[in-house]
XYZ file of C-alpha atoms in Angstrom:
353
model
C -79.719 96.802 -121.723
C -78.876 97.000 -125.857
C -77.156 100.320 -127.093
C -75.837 101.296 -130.375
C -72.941 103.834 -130.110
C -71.893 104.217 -134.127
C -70.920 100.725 -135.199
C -70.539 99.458 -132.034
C -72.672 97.175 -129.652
C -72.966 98.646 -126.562
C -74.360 95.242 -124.169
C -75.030 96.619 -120.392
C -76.669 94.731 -117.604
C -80.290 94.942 -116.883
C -83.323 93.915 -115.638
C -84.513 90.773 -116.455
C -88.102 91.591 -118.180
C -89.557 87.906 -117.296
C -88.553 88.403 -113.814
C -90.483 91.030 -111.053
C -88.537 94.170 -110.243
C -86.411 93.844 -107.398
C -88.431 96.521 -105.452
C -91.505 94.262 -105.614
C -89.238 90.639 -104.184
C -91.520 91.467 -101.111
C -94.294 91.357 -102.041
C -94.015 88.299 -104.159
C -92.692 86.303 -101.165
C -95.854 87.521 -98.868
C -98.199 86.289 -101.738
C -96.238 82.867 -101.514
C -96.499 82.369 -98.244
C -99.742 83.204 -97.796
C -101.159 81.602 -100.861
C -98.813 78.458 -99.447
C -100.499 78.620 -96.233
C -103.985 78.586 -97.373
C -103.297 75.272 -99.413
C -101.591 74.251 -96.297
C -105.077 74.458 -94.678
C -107.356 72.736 -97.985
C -104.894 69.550 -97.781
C -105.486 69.119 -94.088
C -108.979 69.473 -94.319
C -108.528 66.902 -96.891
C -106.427 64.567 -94.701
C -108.710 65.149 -92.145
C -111.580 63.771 -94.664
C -109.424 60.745 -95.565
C -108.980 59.679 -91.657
C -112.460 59.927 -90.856
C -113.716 58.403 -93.893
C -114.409 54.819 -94.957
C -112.145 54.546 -97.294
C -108.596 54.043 -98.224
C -105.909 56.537 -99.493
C -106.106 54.707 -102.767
C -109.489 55.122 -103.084
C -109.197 59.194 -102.733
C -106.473 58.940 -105.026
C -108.604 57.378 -107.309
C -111.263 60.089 -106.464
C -109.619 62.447 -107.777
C -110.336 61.374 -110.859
C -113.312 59.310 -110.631
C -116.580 61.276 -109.477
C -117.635 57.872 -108.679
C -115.231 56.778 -106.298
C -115.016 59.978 -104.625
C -115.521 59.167 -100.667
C -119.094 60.974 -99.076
C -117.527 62.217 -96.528
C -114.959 64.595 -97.869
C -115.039 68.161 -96.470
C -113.353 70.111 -99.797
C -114.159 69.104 -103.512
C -112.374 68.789 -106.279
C -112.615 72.388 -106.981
C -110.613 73.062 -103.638
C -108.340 70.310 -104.620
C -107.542 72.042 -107.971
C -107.393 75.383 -106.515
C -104.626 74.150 -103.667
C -102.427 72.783 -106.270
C -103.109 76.179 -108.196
C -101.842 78.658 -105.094
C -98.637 75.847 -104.292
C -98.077 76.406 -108.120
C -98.224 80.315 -108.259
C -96.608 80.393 -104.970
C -93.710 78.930 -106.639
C -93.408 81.002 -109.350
C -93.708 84.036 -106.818
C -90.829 82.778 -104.760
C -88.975 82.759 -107.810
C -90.055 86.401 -108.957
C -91.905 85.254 -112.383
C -93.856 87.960 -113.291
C -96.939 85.172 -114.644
C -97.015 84.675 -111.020
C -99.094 88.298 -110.712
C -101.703 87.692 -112.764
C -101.830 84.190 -111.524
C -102.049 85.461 -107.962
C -104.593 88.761 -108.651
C -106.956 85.961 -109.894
C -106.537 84.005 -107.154
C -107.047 86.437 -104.383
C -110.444 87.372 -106.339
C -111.450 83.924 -105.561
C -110.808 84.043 -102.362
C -112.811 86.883 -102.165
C -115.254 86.297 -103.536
C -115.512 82.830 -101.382
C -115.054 85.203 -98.381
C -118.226 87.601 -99.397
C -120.236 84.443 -99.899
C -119.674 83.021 -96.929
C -120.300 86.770 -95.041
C -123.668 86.840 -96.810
C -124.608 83.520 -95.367
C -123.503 84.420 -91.862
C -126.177 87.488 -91.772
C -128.444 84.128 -91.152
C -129.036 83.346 -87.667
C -129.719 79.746 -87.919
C -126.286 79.432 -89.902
C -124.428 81.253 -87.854
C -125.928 78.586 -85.075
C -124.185 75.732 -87.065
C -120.856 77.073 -86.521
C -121.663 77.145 -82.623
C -123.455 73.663 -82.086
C -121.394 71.752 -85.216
C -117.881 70.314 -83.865
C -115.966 71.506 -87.169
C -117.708 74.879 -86.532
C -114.819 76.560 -85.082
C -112.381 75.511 -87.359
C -114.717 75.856 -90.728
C -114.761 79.568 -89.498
C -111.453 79.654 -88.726
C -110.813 78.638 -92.615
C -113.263 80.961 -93.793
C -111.382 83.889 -91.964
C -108.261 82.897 -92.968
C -109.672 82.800 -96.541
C -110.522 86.455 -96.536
C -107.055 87.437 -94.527
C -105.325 86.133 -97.752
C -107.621 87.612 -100.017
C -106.444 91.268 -98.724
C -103.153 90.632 -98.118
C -102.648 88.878 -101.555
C -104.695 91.953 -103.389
C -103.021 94.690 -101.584
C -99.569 93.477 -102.082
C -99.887 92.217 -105.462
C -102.319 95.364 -107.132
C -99.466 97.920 -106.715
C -96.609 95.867 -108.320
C -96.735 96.889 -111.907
C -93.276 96.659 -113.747
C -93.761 99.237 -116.551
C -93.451 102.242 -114.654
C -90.708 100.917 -112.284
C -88.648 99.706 -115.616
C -89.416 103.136 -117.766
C -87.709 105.117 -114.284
C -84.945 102.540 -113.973
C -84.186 103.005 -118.242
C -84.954 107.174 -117.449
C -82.205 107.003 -114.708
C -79.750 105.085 -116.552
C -79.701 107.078 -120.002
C -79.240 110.165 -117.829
C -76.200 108.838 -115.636
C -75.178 107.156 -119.334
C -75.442 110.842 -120.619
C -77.417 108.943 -123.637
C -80.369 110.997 -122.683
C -83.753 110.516 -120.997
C -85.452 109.281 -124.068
C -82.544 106.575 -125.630
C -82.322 105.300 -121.724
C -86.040 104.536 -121.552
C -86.043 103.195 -124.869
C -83.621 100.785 -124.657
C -84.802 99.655 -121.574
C -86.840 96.486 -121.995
C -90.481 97.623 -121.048
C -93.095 94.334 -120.566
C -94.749 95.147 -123.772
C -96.055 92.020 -125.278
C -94.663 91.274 -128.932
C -97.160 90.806 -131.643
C -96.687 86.892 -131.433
C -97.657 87.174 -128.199
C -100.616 89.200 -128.673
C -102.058 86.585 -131.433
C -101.461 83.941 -128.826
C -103.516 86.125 -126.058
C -106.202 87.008 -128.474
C -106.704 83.422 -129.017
C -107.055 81.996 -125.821
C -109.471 85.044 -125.120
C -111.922 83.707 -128.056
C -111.582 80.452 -126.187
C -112.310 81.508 -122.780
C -115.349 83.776 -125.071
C -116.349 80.558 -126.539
C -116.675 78.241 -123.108
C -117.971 81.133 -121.422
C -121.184 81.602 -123.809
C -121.615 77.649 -124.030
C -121.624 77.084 -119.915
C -124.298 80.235 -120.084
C -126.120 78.469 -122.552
C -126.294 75.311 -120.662
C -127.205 76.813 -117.725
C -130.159 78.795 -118.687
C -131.430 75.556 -120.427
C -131.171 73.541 -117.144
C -132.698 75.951 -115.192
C -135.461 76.480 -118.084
C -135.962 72.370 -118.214
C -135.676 70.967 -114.727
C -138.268 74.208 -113.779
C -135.792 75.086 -111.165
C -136.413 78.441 -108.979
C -133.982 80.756 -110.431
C -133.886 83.356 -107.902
C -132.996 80.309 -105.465
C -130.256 79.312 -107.978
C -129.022 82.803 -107.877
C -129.274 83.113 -104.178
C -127.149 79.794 -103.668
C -124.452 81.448 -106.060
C -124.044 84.664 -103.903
C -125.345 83.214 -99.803
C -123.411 80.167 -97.961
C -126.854 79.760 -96.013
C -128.620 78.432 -99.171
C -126.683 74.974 -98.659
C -127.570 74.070 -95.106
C -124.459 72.605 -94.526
C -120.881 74.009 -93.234
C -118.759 71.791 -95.869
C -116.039 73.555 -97.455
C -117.057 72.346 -100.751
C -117.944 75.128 -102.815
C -121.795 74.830 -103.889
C -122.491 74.017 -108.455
C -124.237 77.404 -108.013
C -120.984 78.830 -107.112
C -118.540 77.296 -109.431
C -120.845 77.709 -112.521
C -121.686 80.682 -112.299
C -118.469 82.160 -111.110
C -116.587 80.031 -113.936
C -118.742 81.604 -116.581
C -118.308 85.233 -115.115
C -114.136 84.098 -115.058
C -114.797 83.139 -118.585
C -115.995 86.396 -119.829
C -113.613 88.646 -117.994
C -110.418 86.600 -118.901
C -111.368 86.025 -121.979
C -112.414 89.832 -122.993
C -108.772 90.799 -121.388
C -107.206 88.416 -123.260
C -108.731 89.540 -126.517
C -107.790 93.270 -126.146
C -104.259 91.743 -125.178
C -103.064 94.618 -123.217
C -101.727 92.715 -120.446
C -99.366 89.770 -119.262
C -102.483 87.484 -118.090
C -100.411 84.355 -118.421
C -100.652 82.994 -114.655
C -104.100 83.893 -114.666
C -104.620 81.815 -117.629
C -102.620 79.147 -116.768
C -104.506 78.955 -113.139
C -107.933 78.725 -114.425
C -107.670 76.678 -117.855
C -105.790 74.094 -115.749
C -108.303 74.249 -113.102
C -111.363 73.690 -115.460
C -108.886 71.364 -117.807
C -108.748 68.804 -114.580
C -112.517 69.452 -113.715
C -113.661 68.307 -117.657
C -111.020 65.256 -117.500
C -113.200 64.010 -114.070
C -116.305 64.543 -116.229
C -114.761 62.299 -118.747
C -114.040 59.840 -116.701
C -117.110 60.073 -115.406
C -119.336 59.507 -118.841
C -116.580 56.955 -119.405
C -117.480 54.906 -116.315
C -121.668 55.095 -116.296
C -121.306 53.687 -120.448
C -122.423 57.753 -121.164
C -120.345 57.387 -124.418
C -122.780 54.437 -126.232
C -125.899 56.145 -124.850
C -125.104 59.841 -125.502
C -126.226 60.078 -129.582
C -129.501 58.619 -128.796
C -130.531 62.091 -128.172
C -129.857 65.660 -129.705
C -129.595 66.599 -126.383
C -126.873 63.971 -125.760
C -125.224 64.074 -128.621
C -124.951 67.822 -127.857
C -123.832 67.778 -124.637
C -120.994 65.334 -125.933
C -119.929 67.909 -127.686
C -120.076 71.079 -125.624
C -117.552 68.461 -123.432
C -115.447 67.407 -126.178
C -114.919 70.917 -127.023
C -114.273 72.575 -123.731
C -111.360 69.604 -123.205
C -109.771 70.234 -126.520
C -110.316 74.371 -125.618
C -108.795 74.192 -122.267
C -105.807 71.863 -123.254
C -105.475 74.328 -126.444
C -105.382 77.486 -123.614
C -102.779 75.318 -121.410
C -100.760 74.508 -124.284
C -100.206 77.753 -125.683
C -99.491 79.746 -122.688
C -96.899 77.271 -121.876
C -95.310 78.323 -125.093
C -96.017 81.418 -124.633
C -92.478 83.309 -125.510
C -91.509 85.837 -122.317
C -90.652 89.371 -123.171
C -87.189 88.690 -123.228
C -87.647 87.029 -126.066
C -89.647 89.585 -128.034
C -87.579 92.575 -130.017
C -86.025 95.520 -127.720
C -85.318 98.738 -129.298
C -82.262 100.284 -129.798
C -81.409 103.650 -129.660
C -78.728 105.361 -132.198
C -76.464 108.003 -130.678
């Protein structure tokens, strides 16, 4: 904490504004471990795909960058793959009390939520609910599935209530008082997690990004579903009900992950424009998630000779470029919130006694 008494410099110890309160340590190691847990449970369904499969560790390790190599029989996708290195990642920064780690973990536990309703919707189908009886994996599919929504709630609950602005104003309130600065100096020069105005520019842009991919992935979904003459309200259906597939893989359905990527797009990216909030992790999470998901489809139009073949149509040519831009906008998002300057960084104000 910065003070000016007269001409002098008054330096006190404080909170560290990039860092969670100390009141809410608990509840950042409860996300962790629970976040940690549930990627526990993605890799060894993974594993478990790799020992039953045909191929070789290599050639999942190529997979996972390669649509083309990927092995038929795995059990979780490279959405789940991106996702488990996503809650090891925020579970980190929650064990050491980063406050990107919030956001990064609210948007998270939505996920999971919303992977948990999905899957509830589907089970209000008798002859799916039969799958998880007769199938072998059935038991511990469901037992995935439950978990899923356990961490959902704990990670929401625990996570929802621990703001830092209020808990910092109190802690700068009590200070100025025992100080005998007064209530008002004491909660002004106590750091609050305001974001600077660099940091708002920074926020705002990565929210007309996020805008940006979310309008093109619309776009390019309503004209697929206009030109393959595919039943929409089936489409929709297959977004929102696990029945819909047939199947109990783990993989989340393209229903799912497109249409939940462009409703990510447009919420992130509208709170990012009004810059009102710390939305780092949350950021960081999903830009790196679809940043890894564009690089397969790379590779993959790199592989089947897409590139030479793509400008023989407008279509193609187009669709090159909805990809080349969503790479260059994702790597843009991932590279400024990297830089993104903390608050401790950003000017403090000072009172004068």
């Amino acid at each position: 904490m910065v003070m000016r008494d007269g001409d002098a410099l008054d330096v006190r110890p404080g909170g560290d504004p990039a860092r969670a309160a100390p009141q809410h340590h608990g509840a950042y190691h409860t996300t962790a471990f629970f976040l940690t847990l549930y990627a526990t449970a993605l890799t060894a369904w993974t594993v478990y795909g790799i020992a039953q499969g045909d191929g070789s560790v290599w050639d999942f390790v190529e997979g996972l960058f390669n649509p083309g190599a990927s092995p038929a029989s795995q059990l979780v996708g490279p959405y789940e793959w991106a996702f488990a290195a996503a809650f090891l990642a925020t579970a980190g920064l929650a064990v050491a009390h980063r406050r990107p780690a919030r956001s990064a973990a609210l948007f998270s536990g939505f996920f999971l939520l919303a992977v948990s309703l999905r899957e509830a919707v589907g089970l209000c189908d008798a002859a799916y609910r039969d799958q998880y009886a007769t199938d072998p994996l059935g038991g511990w599919a469901l037992a995935t599935r439950v978990l899923g929504l356990v961490v959902a709630v704990v990670v929401l609950t625990t996570m929802l209530p621990a703001t830092e602005g209020r808990e910092r104003r109190r802690t700068g309130l009590r200070t100025g008082l025992r100080t005998g600065s007064g209530g008002a100096s004491g909660a002004a020069s106590t750091p609050c997690p305001v974001p600077s105005a660099r940091d708002r520019r920074l926020s705002r842009i990565c929210g007309v990004l996020f805008l940006a991919m979310g309008v093109t992935r619309l776009v390019w979904t309503v004209h697929d579903l206009t030109l393959t003459g595919m039943d929409t309200f089936r489409y929709l259906r297959g977004a929102v009900d696990g029945s819909v597939l047939g199947t109990l893989n783990l993989a989340a359905s393209t229903e799912f992950t497109t249409l939940g990527s462009v409703l990510a797009f447009f919420l992130l990216g509208w709170l990012a424009f009004r810059a009102r909030r710390d939305l780092r992790g949350a950021l960081l999470v999903f830009a790196s998630v679809e940043l890894y998901l564009t690089v397969r489809t790379v590779v993959w139009l790199t592989v089947t000779d897409f590139f030479n073949q793509s400008f023989e149509t407008p279509q193609g040519a187009l669709s090159m470029a909805t990809t080349a831009f969503g790479l260059a906008a994702m790597t843009s998002v991932v590279v400024l919130v990297m830089g993104w300057r903390s608050e401790r960084d950003s000017p403090v104000d000072e009172s004068t006694t």
